[in-house]
mmCIF file of C-alpha atoms and ligand atoms in Angstrom:
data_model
loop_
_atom_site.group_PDB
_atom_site.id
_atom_site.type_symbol
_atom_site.label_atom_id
_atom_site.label_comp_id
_atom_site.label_asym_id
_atom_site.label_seq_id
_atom_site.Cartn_x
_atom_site.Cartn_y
_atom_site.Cartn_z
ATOM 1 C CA UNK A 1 96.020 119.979 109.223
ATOM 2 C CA UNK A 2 99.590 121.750 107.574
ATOM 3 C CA UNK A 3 101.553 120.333 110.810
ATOM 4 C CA UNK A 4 99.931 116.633 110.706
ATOM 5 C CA UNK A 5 100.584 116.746 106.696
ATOM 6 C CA UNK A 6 103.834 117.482 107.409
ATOM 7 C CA UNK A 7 104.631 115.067 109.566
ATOM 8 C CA UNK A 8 102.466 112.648 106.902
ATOM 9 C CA UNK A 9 105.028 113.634 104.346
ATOM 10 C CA UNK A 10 108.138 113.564 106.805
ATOM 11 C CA UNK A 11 107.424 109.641 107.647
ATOM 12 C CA UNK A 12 106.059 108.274 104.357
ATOM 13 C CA UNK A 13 109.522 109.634 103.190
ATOM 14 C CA UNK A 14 111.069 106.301 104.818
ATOM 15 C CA UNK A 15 108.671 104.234 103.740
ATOM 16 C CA UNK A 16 108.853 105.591 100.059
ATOM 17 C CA UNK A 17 112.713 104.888 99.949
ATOM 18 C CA UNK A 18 112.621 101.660 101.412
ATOM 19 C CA UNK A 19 110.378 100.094 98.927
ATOM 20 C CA UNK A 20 112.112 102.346 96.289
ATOM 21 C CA UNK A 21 115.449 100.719 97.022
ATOM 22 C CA UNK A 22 113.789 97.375 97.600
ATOM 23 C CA UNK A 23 113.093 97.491 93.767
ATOM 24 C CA UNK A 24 116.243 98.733 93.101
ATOM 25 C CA UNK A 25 118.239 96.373 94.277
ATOM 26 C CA UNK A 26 115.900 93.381 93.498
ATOM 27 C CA UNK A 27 116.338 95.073 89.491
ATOM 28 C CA UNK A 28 120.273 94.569 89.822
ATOM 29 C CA UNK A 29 120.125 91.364 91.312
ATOM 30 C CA UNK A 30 117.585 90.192 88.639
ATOM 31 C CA UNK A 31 119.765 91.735 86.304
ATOM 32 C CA UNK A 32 123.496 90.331 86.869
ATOM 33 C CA UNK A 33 121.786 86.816 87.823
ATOM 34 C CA UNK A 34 120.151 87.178 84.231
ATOM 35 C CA UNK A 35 117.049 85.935 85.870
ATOM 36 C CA UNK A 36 113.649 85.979 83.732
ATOM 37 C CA UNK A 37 111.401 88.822 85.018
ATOM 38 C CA UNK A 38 108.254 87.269 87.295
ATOM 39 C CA UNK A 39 105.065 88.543 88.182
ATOM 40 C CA UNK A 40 106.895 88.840 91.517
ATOM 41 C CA UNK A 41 109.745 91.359 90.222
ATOM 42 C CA UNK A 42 106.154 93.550 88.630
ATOM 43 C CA UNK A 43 105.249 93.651 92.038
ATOM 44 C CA UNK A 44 107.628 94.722 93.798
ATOM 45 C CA UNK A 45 108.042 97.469 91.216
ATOM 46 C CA UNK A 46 104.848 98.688 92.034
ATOM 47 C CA UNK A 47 105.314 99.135 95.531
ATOM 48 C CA UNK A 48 108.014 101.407 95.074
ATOM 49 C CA UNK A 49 105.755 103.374 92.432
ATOM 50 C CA UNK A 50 102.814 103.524 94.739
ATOM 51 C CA UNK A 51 104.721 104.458 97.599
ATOM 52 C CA UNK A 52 106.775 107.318 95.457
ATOM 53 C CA UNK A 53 103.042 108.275 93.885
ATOM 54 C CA UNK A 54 101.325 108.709 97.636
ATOM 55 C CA UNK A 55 104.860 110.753 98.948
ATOM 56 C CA UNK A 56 104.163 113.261 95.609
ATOM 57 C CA UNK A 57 100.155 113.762 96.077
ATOM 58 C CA UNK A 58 101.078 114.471 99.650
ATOM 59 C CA UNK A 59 103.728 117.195 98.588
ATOM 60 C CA UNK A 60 101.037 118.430 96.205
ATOM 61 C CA UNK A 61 98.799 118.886 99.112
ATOM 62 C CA UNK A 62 101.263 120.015 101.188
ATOM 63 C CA UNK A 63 102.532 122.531 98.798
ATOM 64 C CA UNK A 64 98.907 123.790 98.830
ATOM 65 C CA UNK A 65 98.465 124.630 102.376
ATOM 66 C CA UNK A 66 102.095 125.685 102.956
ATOM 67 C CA UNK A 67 102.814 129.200 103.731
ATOM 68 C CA UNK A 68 105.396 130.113 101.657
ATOM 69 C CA UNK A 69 103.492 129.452 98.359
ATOM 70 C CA UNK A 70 101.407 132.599 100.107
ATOM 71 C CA UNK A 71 104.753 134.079 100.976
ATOM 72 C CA UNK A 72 106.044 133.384 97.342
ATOM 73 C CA UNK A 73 103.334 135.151 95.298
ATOM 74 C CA UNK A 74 103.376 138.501 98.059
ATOM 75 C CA UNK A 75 107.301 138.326 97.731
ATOM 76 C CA UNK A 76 109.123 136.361 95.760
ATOM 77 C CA UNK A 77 112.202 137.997 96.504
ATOM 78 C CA UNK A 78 112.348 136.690 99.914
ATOM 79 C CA UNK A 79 111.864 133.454 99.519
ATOM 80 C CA UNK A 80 114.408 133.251 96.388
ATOM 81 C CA UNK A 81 117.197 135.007 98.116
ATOM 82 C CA UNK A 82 116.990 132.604 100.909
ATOM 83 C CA UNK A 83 118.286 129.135 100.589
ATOM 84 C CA UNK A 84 116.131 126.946 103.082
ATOM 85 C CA UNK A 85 112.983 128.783 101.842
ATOM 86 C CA UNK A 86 114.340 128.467 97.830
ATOM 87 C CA UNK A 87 114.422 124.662 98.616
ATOM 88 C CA UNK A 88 111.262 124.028 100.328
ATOM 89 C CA UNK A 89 109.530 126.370 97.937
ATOM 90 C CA UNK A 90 110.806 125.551 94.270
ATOM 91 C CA UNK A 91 113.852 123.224 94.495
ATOM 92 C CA UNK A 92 112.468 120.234 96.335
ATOM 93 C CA UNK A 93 108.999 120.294 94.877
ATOM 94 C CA UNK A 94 110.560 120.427 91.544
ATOM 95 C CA UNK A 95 113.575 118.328 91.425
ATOM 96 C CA UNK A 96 110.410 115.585 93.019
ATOM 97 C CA UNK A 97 108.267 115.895 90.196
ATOM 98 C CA UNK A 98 110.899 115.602 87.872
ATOM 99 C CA UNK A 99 112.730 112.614 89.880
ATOM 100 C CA UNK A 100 108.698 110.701 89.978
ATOM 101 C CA UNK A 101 108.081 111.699 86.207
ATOM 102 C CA UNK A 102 110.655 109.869 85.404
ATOM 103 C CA UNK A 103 110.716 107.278 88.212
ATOM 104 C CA UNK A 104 107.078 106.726 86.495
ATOM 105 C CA UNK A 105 108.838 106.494 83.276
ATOM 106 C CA UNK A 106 110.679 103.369 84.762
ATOM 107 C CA UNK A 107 108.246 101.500 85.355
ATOM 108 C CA UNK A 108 105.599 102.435 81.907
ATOM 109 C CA UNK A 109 108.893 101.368 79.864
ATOM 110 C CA UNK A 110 109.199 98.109 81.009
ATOM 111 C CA UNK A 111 105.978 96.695 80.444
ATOM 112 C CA UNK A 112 106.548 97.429 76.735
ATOM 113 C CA UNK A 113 110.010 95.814 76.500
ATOM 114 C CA UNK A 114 110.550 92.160 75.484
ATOM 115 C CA UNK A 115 113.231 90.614 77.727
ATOM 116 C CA UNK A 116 113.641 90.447 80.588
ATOM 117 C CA UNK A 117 117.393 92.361 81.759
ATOM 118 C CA UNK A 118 115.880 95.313 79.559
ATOM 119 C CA UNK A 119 113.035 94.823 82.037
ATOM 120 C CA UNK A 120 115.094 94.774 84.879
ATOM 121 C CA UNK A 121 117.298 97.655 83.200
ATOM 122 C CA UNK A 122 114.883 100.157 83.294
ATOM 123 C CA UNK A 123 113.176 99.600 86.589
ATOM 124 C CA UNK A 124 116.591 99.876 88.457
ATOM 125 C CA UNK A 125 118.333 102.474 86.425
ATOM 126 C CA UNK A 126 115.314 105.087 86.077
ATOM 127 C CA UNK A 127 114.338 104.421 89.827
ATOM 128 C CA UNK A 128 117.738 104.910 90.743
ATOM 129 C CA UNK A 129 118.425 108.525 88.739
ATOM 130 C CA UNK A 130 114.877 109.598 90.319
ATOM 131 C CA UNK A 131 116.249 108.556 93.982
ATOM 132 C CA UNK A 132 118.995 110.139 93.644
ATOM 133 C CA UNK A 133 117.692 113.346 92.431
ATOM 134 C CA UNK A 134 115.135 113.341 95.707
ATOM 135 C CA UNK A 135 118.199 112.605 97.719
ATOM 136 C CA UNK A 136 120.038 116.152 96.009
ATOM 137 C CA UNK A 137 117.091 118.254 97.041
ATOM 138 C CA UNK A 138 116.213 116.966 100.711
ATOM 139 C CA UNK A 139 115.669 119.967 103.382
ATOM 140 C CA UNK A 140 117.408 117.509 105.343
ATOM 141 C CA UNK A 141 116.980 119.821 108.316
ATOM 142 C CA UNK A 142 112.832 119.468 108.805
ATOM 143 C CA UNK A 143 113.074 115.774 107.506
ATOM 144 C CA UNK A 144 111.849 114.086 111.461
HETATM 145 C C1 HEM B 201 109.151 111.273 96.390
HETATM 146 C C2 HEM B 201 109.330 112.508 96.580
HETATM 147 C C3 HEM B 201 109.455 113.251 97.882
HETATM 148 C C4 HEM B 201 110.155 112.970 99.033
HETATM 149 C C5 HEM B 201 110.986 111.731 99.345
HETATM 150 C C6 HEM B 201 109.947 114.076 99.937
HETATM 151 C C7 HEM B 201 110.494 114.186 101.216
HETATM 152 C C8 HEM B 201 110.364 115.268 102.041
HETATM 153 C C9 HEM B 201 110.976 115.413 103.351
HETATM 154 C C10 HEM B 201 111.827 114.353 104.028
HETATM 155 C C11 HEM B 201 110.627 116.627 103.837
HETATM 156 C C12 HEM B 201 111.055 117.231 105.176
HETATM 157 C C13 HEM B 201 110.039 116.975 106.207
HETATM 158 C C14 HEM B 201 109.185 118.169 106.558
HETATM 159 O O1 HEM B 201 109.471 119.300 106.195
HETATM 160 O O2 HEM B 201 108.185 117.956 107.247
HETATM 161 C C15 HEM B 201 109.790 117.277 102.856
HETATM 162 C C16 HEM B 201 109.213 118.529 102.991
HETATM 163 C C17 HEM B 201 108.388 119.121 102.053
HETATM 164 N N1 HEM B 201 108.002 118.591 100.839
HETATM 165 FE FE1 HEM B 201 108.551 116.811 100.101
HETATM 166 N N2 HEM B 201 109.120 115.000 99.330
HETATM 167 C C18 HEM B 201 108.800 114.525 98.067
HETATM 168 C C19 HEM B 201 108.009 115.145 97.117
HETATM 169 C C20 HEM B 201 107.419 116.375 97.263
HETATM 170 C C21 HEM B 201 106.630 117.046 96.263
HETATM 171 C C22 HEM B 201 106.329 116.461 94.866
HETATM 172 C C23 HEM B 201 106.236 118.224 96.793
HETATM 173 C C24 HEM B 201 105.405 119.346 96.223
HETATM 174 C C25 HEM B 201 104.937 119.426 95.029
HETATM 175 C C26 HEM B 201 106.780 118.328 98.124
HETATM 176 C C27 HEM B 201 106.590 119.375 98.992
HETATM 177 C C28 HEM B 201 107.169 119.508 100.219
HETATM 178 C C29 HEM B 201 107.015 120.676 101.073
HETATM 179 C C30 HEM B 201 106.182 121.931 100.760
HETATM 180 C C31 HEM B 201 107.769 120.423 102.229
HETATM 181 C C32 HEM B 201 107.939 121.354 103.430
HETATM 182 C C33 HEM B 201 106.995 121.012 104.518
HETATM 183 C C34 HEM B 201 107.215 121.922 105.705
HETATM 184 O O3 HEM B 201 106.601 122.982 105.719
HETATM 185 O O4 HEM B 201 108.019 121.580 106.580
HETATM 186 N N3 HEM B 201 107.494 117.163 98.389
HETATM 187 N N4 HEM B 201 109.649 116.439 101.772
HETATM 188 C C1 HEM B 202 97.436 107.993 96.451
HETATM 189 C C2 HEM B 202 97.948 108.247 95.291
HETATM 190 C C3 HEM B 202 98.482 107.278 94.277
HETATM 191 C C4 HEM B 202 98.654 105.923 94.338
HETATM 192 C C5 HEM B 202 98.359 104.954 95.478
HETATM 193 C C6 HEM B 202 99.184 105.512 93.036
HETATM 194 C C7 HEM B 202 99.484 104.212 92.675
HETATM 195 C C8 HEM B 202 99.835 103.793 91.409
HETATM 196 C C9 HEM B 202 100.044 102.422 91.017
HETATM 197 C C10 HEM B 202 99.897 101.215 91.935
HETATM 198 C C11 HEM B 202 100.356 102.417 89.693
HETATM 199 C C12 HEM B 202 100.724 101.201 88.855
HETATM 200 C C13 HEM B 202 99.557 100.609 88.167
HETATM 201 C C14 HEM B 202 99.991 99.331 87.478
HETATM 202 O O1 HEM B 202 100.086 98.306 88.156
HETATM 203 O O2 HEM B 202 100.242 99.365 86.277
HETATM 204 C C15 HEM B 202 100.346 103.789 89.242
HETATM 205 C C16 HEM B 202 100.590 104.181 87.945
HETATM 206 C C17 HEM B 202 100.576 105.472 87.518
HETATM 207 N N1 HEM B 202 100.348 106.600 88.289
HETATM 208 FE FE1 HEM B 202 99.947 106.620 90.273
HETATM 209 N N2 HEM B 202 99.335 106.614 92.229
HETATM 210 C C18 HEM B 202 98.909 107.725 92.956
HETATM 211 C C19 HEM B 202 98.905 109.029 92.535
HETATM 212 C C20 HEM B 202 99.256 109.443 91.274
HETATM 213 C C21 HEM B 202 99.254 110.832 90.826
HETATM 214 C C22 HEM B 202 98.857 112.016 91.697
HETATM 215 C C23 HEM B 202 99.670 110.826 89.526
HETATM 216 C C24 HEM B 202 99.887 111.931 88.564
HETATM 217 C C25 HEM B 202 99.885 113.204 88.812
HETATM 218 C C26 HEM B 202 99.922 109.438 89.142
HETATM 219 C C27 HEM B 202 100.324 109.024 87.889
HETATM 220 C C28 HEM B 202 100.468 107.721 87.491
HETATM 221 C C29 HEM B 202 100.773 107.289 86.131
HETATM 222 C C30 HEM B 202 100.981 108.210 84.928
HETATM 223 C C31 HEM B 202 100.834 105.890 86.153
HETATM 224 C C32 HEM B 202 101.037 104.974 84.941
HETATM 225 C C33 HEM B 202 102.311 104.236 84.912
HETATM 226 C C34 HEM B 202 102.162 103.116 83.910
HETATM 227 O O3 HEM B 202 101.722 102.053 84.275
HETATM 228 O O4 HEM B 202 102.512 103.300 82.747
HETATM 229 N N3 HEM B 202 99.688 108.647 90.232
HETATM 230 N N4 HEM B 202 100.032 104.602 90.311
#
């Protein structure tokens, strides 16, 4: 169950930043083309939000079954003093709810705004900050 979670979480990952940067980039292009904001552009904004939503309940799971949340609460210690185990223990998991609070943020904002660049603003530029913090914390080394 941890190993095929893992794995879960290691390939959704891809999928997650694909659709993430699809919206992205679709915000900027919407943005500099001053285009008027569709039911399309709402869309593909919630892709990327699903997709980041399904990647964070998986880490919550994940972070459940994990062994060093066991290892954390017996020794604490350990796990801080080391870097990989600092990262997969408190860094990644909370730079990544931090990066989808705010990637959530996004996307609640623009449904209250009136036009549509501020629309487009928010989508790409709190997507954006929340991709790049996931992209700072990383254990690059597990990711398959
Ligand atoms: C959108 C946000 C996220 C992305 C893109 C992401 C991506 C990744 C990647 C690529 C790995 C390495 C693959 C692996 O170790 O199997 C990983 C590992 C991990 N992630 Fe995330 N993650 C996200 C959010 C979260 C959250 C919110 C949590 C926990 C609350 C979390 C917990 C973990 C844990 C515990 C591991 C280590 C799994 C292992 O034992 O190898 N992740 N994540
Ligand atoms: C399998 C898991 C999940 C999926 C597929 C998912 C999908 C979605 C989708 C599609 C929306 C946009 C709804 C709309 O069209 O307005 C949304 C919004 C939201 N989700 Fe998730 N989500 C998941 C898990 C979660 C979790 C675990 C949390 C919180 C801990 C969460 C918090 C939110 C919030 C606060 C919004 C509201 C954003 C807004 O419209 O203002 N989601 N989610």
């Amino acid at each position: 169950m941890y190993i095929g979670l893992t794995h879960f979480h290691s390939y959704w990952a891809y999928v997650a930043f694909l659709l993430l940067l699809v919206a992205i980039i679709n915000s900027f292009i919407g943005l500099s083309g001053r285009r008027e904001f569709k039911p399309k552009d709402r869309k593909i904004a919630v892709f990327g939000l699903a997709a980041a939503h399904v990647q964070g309940l998986l880490g919550l799971v994940l972070y459940l079954v994990a062994p060093y949340i066991r290892l954390l609460a017996s020794d604490p210690g350990a796990v801080m003093s080391n870097a990989p185990t600092r990262l997969l223990a408190i860094e990644h998991p909370l730079m990544n709810i931090i990066a989808l609070i705010l990637i959530t943020v996004g996307f609640s904002r623009h449904k209250k705004l009136a036009t549509s660049s501020a629309k487009f603003k928010s989508i790409g530029i709190f997507y954006l900050i929340g991709v790049v913090l996931i992209l700072s914390r990383i254990p690059w080394a597990n990711w398959l």
